[in-house]
Coordinates of C-alpha atoms in Angstrom, one line a residue:
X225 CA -1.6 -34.8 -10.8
X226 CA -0.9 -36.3 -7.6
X227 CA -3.8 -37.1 -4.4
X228 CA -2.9 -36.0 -1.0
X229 CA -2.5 -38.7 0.9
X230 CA -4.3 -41.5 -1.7
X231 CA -7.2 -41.1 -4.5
X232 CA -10.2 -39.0 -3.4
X233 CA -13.0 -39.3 -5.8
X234 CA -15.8 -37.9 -4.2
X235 CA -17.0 -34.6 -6.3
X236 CA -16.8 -31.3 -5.2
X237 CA -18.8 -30.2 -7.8
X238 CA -21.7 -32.7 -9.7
X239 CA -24.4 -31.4 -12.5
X240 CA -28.2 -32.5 -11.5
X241 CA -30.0 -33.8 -14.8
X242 CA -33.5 -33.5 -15.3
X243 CA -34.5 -35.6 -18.3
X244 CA -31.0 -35.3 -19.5
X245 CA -30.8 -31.7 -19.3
X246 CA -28.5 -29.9 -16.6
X247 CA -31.0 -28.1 -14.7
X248 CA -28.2 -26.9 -11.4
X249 CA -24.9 -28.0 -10.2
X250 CA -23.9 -28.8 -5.9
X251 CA -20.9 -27.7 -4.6
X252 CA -20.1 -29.5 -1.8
X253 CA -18.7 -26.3 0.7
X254 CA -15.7 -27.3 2.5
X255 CA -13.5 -24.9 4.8
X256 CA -10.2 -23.9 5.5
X257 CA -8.6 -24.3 9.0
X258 CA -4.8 -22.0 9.6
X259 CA -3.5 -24.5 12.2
X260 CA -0.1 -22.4 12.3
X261 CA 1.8 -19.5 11.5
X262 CA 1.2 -15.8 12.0
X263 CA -2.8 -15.9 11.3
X264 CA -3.4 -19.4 13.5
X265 CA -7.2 -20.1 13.7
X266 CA -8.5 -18.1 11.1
X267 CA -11.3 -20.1 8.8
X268 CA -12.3 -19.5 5.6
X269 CA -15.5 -21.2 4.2
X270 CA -15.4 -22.6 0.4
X271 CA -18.2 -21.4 -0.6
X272 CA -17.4 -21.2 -4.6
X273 CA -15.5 -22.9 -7.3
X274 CA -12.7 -21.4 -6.9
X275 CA -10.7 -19.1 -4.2
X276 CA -7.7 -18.0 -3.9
X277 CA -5.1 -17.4 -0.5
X278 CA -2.4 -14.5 -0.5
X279 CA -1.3 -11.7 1.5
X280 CA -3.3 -9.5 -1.0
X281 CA -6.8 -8.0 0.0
X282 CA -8.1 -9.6 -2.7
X283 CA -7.5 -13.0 -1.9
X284 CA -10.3 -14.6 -0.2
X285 CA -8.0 -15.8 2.6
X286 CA -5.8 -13.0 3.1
X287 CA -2.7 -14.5 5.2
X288 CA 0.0 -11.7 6.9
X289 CA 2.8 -14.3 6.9
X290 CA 5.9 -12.1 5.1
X291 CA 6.3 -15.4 3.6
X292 CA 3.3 -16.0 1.8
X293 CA 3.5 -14.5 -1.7
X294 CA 0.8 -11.8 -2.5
X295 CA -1.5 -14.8 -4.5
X296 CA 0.1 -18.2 -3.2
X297 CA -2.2 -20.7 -4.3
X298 CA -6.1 -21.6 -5.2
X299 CA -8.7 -24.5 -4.2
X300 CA -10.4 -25.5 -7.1
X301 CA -13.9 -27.5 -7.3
X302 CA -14.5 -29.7 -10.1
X303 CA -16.3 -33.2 -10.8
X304 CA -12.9 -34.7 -10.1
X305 CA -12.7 -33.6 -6.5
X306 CA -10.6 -30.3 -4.7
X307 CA -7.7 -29.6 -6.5
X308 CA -5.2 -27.4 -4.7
X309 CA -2.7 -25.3 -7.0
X310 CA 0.1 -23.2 -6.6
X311 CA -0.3 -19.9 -8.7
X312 CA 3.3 -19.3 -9.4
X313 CA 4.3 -18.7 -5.5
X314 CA 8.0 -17.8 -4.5
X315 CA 8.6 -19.8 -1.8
X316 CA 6.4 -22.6 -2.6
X317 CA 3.3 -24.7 -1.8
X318 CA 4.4 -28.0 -0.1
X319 CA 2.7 -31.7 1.0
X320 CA 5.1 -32.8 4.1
X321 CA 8.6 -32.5 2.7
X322 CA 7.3 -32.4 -1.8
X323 CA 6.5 -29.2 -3.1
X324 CA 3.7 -29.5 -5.3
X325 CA 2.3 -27.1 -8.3
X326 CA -1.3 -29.3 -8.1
X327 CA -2.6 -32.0 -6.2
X328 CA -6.0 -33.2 -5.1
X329 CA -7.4 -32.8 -1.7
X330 CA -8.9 -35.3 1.0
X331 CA -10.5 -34.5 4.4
X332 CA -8.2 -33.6 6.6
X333 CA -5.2 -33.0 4.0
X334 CA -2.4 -30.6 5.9
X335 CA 0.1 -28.6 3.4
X336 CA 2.3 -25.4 4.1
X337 CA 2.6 -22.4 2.0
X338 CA 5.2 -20.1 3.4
X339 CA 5.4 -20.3 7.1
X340 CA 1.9 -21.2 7.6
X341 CA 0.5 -24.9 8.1
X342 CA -3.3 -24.8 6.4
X343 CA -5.4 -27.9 6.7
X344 CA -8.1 -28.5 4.5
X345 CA -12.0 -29.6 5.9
X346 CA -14.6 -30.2 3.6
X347 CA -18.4 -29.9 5.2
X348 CA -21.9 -31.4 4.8
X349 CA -23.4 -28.2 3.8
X350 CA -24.1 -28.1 -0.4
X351 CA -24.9 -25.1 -1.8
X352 CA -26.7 -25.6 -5.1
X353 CA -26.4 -23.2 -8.1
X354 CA -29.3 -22.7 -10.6
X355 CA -28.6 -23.1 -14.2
X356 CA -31.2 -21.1 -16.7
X357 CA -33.4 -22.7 -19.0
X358 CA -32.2 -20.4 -21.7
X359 CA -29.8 -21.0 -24.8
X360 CA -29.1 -17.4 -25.0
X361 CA -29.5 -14.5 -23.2
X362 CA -29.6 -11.3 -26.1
X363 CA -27.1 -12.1 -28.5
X364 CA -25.3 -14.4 -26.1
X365 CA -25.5 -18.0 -27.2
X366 CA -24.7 -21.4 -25.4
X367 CA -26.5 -24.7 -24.2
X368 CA -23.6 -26.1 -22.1
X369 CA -23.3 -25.9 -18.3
X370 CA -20.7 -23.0 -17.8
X371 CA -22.7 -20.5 -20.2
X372 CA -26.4 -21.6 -18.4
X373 CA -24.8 -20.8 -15.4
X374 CA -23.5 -17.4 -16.4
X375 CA -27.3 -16.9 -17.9
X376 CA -28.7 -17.4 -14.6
X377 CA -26.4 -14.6 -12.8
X378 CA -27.3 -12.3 -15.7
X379 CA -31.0 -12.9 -15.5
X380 CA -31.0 -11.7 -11.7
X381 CA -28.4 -8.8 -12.3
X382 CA -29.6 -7.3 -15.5
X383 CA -32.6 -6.0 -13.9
X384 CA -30.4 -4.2 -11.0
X385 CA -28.0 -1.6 -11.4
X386 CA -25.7 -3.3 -9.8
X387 CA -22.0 -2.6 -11.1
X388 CA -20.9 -5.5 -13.0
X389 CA -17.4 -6.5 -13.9
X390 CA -17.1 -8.9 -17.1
X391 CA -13.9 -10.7 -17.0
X392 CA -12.6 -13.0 -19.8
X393 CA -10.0 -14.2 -22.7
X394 CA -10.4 -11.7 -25.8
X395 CA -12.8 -12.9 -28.5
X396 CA -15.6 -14.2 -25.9
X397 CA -17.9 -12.0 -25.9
X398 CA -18.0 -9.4 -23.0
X399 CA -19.4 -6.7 -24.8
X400 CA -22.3 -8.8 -26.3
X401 CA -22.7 -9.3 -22.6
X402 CA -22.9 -6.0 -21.6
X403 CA -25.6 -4.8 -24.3
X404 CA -27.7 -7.7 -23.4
X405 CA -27.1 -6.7 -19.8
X406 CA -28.4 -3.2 -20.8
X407 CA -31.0 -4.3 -22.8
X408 CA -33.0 -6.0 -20.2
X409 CA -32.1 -3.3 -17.3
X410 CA -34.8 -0.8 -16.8
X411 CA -32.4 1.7 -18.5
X412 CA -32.9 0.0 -21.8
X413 CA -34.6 3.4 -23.5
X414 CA -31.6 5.2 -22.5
X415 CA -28.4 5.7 -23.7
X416 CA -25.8 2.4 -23.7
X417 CA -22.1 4.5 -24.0
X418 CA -19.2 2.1 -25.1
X419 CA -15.4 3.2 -24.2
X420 CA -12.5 1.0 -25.5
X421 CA -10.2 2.0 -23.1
X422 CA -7.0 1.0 -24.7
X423 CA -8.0 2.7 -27.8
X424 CA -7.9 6.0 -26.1
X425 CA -4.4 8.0 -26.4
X426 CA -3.4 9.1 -22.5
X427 CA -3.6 12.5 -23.5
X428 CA -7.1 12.3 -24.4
X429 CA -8.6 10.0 -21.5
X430 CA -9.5 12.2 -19.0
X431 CA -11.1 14.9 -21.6
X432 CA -12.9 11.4 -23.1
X433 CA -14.2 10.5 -19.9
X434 CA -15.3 13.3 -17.9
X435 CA -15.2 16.5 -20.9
X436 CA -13.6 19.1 -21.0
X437 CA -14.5 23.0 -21.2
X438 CA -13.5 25.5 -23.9
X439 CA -10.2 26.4 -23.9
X440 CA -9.1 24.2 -20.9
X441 CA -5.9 23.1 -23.0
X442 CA -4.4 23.8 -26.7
X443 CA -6.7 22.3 -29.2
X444 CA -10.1 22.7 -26.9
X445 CA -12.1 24.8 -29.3
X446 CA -15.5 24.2 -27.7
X447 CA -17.3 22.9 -24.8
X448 CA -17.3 18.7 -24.7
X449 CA -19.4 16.3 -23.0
X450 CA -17.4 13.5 -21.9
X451 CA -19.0 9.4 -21.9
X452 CA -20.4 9.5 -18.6
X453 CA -22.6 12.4 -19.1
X454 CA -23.1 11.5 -22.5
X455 CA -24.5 8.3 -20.7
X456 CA -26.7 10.0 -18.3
X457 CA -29.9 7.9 -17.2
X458 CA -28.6 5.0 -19.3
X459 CA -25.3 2.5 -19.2
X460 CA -21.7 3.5 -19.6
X461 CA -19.2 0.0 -20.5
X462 CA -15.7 0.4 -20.0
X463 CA -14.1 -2.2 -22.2
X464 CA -10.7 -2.9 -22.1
X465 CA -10.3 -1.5 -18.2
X466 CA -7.2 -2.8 -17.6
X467 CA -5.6 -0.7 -19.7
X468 CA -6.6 2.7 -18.2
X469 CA -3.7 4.5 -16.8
X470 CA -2.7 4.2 -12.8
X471 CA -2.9 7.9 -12.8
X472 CA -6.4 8.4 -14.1
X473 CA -7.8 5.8 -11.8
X474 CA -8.3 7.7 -8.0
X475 CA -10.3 9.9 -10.8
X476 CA -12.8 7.2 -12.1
X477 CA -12.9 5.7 -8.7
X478 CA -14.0 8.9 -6.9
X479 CA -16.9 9.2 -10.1
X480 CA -17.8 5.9 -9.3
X481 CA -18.3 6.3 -6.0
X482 CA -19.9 9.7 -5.8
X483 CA -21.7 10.1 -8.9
X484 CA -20.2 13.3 -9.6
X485 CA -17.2 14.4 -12.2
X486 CA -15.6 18.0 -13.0
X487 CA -15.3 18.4 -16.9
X488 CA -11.4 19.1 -17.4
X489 CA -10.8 22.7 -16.9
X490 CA -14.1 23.1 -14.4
X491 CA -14.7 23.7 -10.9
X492 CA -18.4 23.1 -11.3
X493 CA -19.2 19.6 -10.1
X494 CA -21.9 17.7 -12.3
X495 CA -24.0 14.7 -11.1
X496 CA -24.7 11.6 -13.7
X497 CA -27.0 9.0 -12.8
X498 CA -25.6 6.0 -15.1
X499 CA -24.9 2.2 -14.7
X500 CA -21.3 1.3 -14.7
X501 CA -20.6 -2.2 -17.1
X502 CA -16.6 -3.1 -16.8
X503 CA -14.6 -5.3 -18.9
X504 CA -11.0 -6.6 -19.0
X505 CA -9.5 -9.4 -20.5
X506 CA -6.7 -9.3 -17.9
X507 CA -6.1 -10.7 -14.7
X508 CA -7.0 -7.6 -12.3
X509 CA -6.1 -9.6 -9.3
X510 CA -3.0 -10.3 -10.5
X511 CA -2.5 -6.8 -11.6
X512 CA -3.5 -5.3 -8.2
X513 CA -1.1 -7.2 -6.8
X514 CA 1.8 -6.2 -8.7
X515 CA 0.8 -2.7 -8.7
X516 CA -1.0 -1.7 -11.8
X517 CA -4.6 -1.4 -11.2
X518 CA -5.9 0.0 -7.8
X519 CA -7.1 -2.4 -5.0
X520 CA -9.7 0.1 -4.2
X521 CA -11.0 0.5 -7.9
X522 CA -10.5 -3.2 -8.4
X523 CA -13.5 -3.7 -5.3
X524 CA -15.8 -1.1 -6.5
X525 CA -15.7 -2.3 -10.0
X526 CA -16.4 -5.9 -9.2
X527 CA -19.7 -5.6 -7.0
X528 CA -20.9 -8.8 -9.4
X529 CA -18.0 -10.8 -11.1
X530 CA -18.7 -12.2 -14.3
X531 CA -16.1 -14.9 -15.6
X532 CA -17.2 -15.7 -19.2
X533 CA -15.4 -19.1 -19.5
X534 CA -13.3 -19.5 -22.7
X535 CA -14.6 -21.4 -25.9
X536 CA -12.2 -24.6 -25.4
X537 CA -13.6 -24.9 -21.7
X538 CA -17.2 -25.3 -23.8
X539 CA -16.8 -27.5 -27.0
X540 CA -20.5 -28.3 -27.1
X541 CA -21.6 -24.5 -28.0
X542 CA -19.2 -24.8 -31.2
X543 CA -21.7 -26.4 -33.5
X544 CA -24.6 -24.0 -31.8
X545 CA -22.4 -21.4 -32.9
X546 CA -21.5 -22.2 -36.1
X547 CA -25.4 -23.1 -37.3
X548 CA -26.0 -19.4 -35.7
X549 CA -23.3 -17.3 -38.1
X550 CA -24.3 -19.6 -41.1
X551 CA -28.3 -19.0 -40.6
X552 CA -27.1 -15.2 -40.8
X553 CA -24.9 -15.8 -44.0
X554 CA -27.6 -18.0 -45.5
X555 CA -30.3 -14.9 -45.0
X556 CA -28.3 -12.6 -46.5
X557 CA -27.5 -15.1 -49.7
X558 CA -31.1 -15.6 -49.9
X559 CA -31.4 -11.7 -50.5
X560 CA -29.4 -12.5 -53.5
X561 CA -30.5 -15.5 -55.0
X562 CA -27.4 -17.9 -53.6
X563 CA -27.8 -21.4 -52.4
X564 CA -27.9 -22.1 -48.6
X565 CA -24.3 -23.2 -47.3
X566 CA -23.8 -26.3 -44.3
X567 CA -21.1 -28.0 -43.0
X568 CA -19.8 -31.1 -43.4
X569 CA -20.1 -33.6 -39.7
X570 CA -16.0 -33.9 -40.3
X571 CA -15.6 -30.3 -40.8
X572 CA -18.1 -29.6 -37.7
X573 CA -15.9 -32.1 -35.6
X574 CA -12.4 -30.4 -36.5
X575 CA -14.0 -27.2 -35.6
X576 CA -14.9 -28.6 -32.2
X577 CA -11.3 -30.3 -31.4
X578 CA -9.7 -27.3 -32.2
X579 CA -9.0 -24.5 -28.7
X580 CA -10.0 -21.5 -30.7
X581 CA -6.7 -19.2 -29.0
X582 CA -9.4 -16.3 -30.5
X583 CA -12.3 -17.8 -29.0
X584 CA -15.9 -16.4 -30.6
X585 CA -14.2 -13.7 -32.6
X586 CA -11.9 -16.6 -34.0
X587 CA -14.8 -18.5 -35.0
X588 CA -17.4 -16.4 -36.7
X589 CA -14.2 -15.0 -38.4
X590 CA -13.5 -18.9 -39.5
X591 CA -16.9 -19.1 -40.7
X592 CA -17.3 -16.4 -42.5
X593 CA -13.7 -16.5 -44.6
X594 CA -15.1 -20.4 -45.1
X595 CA -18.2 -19.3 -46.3
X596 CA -17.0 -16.7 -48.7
X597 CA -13.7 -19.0 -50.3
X598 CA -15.7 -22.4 -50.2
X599 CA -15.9 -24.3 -53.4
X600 CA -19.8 -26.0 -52.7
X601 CA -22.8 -25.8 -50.8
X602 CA -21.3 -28.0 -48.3
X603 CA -17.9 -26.5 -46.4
X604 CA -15.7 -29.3 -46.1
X605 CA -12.7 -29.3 -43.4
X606 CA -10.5 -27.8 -45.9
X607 CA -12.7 -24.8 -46.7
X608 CA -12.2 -24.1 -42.9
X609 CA -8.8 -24.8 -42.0
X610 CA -6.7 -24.6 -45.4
X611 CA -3.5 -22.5 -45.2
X612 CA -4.3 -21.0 -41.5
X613 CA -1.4 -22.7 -40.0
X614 CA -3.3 -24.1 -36.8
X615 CA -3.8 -27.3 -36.1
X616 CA -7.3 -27.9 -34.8
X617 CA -6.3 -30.7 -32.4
X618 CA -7.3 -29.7 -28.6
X619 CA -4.1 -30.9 -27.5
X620 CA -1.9 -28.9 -30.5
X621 CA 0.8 -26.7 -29.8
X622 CA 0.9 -23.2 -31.3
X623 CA 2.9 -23.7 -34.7
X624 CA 2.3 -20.6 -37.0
X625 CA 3.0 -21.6 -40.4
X626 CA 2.2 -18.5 -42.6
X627 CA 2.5 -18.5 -46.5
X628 CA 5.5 -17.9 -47.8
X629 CA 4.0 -17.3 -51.2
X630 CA 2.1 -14.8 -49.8
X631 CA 2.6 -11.3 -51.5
X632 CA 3.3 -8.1 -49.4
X633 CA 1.0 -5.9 -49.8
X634 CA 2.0 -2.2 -51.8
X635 CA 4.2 -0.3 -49.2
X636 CA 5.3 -3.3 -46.8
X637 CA 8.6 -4.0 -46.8
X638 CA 9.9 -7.5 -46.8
X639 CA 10.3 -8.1 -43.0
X640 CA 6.5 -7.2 -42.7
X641 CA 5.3 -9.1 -45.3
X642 CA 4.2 -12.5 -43.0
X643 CA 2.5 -10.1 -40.7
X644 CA 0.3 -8.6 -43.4
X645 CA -0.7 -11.0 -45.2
X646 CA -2.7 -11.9 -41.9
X647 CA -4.8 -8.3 -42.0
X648 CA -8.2 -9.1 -42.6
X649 CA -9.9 -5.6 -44.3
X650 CA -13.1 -6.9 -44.7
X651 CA -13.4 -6.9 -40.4
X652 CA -14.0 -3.6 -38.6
X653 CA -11.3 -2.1 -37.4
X654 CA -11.0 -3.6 -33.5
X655 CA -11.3 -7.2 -34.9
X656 CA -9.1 -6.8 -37.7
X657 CA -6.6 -5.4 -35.2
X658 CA -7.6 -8.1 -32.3
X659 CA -7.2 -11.1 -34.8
X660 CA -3.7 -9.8 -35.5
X661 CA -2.7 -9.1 -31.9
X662 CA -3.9 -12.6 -31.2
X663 CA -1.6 -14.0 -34.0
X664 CA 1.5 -12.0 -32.9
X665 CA 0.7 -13.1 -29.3
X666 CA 0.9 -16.9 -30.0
X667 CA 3.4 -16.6 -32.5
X668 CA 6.0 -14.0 -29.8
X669 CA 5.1 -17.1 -27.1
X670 CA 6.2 -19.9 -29.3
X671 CA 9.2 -18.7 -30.1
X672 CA 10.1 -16.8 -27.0
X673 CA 9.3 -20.6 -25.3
X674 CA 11.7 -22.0 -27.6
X675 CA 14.5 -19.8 -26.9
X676 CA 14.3 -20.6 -23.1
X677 CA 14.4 -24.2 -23.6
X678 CA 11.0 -23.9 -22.3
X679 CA 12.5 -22.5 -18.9
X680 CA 9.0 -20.9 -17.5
X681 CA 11.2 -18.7 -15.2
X682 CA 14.0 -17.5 -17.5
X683 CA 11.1 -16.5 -20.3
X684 CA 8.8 -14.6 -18.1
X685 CA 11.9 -12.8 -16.5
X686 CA 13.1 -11.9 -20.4
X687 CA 8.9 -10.9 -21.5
X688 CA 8.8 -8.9 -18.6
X689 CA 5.6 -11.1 -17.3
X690 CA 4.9 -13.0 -14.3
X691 CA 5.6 -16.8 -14.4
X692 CA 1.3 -17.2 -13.9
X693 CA 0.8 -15.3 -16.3
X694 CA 3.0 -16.1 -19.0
X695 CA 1.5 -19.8 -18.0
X696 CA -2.1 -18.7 -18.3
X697 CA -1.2 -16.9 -22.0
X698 CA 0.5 -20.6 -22.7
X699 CA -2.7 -22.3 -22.2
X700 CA -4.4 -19.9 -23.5
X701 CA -2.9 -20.4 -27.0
X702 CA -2.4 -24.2 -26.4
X703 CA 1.6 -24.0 -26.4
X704 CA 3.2 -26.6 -24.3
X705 CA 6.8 -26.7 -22.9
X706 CA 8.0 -29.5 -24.8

């Protein structure tokens, strides 16, 4: 990554420690100055670690240059400095005549996206944000910065009823979240209502949501309550939000905002009093601006934003992790007589080096397949990693290597056969069929990469994705180009 005009190492962002604990983190603010184009003296103040500029609404800087693509780039704040990046723009993000996908900012660095000259100003003013003293927060479990941090939000939230929006990579943890978010609300006595949203056939969605009366349509034998009054005084989470149809959304946005639904097949309006938890593991921003979730929903839904950060992003909560799943395992093979289990310091550093594509579902699935199939009292690296075909290296491209001495199982035919070996029975039903869309998904980008020549442009065109985000599902899985 390239500096803007030389090396600027002054922080944006620095952790205050306290006896060699983080206690808060300063963001040095900084502003943005449009010198030229169609939106010429607008401002807008960097007040976070990250914004974004567009001509979408829900950009921080929204820009009306017809040049400007809908997200164009971001400012970044780390301990590094101000990184500006491109997010996959058409026409380009450019330093004087170079056009750039990253670079670090210095006062007074100008760049153009579009047809718009920006200039970048940061400020004396630090804001400083509060990390918690906590190592959990319910079942939520982390000592390093980025998960102290998110414990602070929720401690001043949970007690609100403010309408949260939980956003992260699958396997992190957003519905743990949400019940402990519940939990310590002042609705904790009442009911906590959980809708997977993509589990839901379209049919059935409105019916599931709002109820339906008897008789309303074929198959409607009696009178049904739908989740929101089912979740009346208490907390209603709608997981998986992204996937809810277009169609059904001007319907969940108008409950949202009044309180009141219509059972399918009703005229009679019914009021519910309930706290609305969202969460998605997709890129709403991204999806409002290519027209597949509603701007409007997308604001309501996101009063408080909640970006649970992925497990690679915080290596040090690994081994807090793992010594939480195997105090569980231990208690229950106390119950029958069996010697407590540990891991080796080898097999605990291979399990922090490696990204964890599944995150925290990935790893307490890890531990427990270890725990179950390891030979001694002490796991050992191989007891973890043996015959999973991932190379726990941080830097490791994707390389799925599955058995081919593995037996399909009765009634799979042959073509099947290195997809279900990989079905795990002894999850529940949504991890078993997580862990295996999380395979496929690392598996379908690998190869799809390959067949481009690692062309980001041509791939995305033939997935049918955006070039960001077939980039962010490449990091996600730790697949490089080359």
């Amino acid at each position: 990554m390239s500096s803007a005009g030389g090396v600027h190492d002054s922080a944006a962002l620095k952790t205050v420690f306290v006896d060699n604990r983080p206690t808060a983190k300063r963001l040095r603010k900084s502003k943005l100055v449009v010198l030229e184009g169609p939106d010429a003296g607008r401002e807008l103040e960097v007040a976070a670690e990250e914004v974004t500029v567009g001509r979408s609404a829900v950009c921080d800087l929204t820009l009306t240059d017809t040049a400007v693509s809908t997200r164009h780039f971001s400012i970044v704040a780390d301990d590094r400095g101000y990184v500006l990046k491109d997010v996959g723009s058409t026409n380009g993000t450019f330093y004087g005549d170079v056009r750039i996908r990253e670079i670090f900012l210095r006062p007074g660095t100008v760049f153009r996206a579009g047809k718009t000259i920006l200039k970048f100003m940061p400020t004396r003013d630090i804001l400083t944000i509060e990390l918690s003293d906590r190592d959990r927060f319910g079942q939520v479990i982390g000592s390093s910065v980025p998960m102290r941090q998110i414990f602070a939000q929720l401690e001043r939230i949970a007690p609100s009823d403010l309408t949260v929006l939980i956003q992260g990579e699958t396997g992190t943890g957003k519905e743990l979240v949400a019940q402990a978010i519940h939990d310590r609300s002042t609705r904790a006595k009442k009911p906590f209502v959980v809708l997977d949203c993509s589990a839901i056939p379209r049919e059935l969605i409105e019916s599931t949501l709002f109820g339906h009366e008897k008789g309303s349509f074929t198959g409607a034998i009696a009178q049904h309550r739908g989740v929101f009054e089912q979740a009346d005084g208490g907390t209603i989470f709608l997981d998986e939000i992204g996937e809810l149809d277009l169609s059904l959304q001007p319907k969940l946005l108008r409950v949202l905002e009044s309180r009141e639904l219509k059972r399918v097949g009703s005229d009679k309006t019914t009021k519910v009093d309930v706290r609305v938890l969202a969460a998605t593991n997709r890129d709403l921003r991204a999806m409002v601006t290519e027209g597949g979730f509603r701007e409007d929903l997308y604001f309501r839904l996101s009063v408080v934003a909640l970006n649970l950060p992925p497990l690679r992003k915080r290596p040090k909560d690994v081994a807090l992790l793992v010594e939480h799943f195997l105090t569980r395992i231990n208690a229950r093979n106390a119950e029958h007589g069996r010697q407590p289990l540990s891991v080796s310091p080898d097999a605990m550093q291979a399990l922090q080096e490696k990204r964890w594509p599944g995150n925290i579902r990935e790893l307490k699935n890890t531990v427990e397949r270890a725990t179950s199939l390891g030979d001694g009292p002490v796991l050992t690296r191989g007891d973890f990693f043996m015959g999973l075909g991932h190379e726990p290296s941080l830097g490791a491209s994707f390389s799925p290597a599955p058995s081919s001495e593995a037996a399909p199982s009765p009634g799979v035919t042959n073509g099947d056969a290195d997809l279900a070996w990989q079905v795990d029975i002894d999850l529940a039903f949504k991890d078993a069929k997580q862990a295996l869309l999380d395979e496929f998904e690392g598996i379908y980008l690998a190869r799809l990469l390959d067949r481009h020549g690692g062309n980001i442009s041509q791939a995305s065109r033939a997935a049918g994705l955006t070039r960001y985000h077939l980039r962010e599902l490449l990091k996600k899985h730790g697949i490089h180009k080359g």
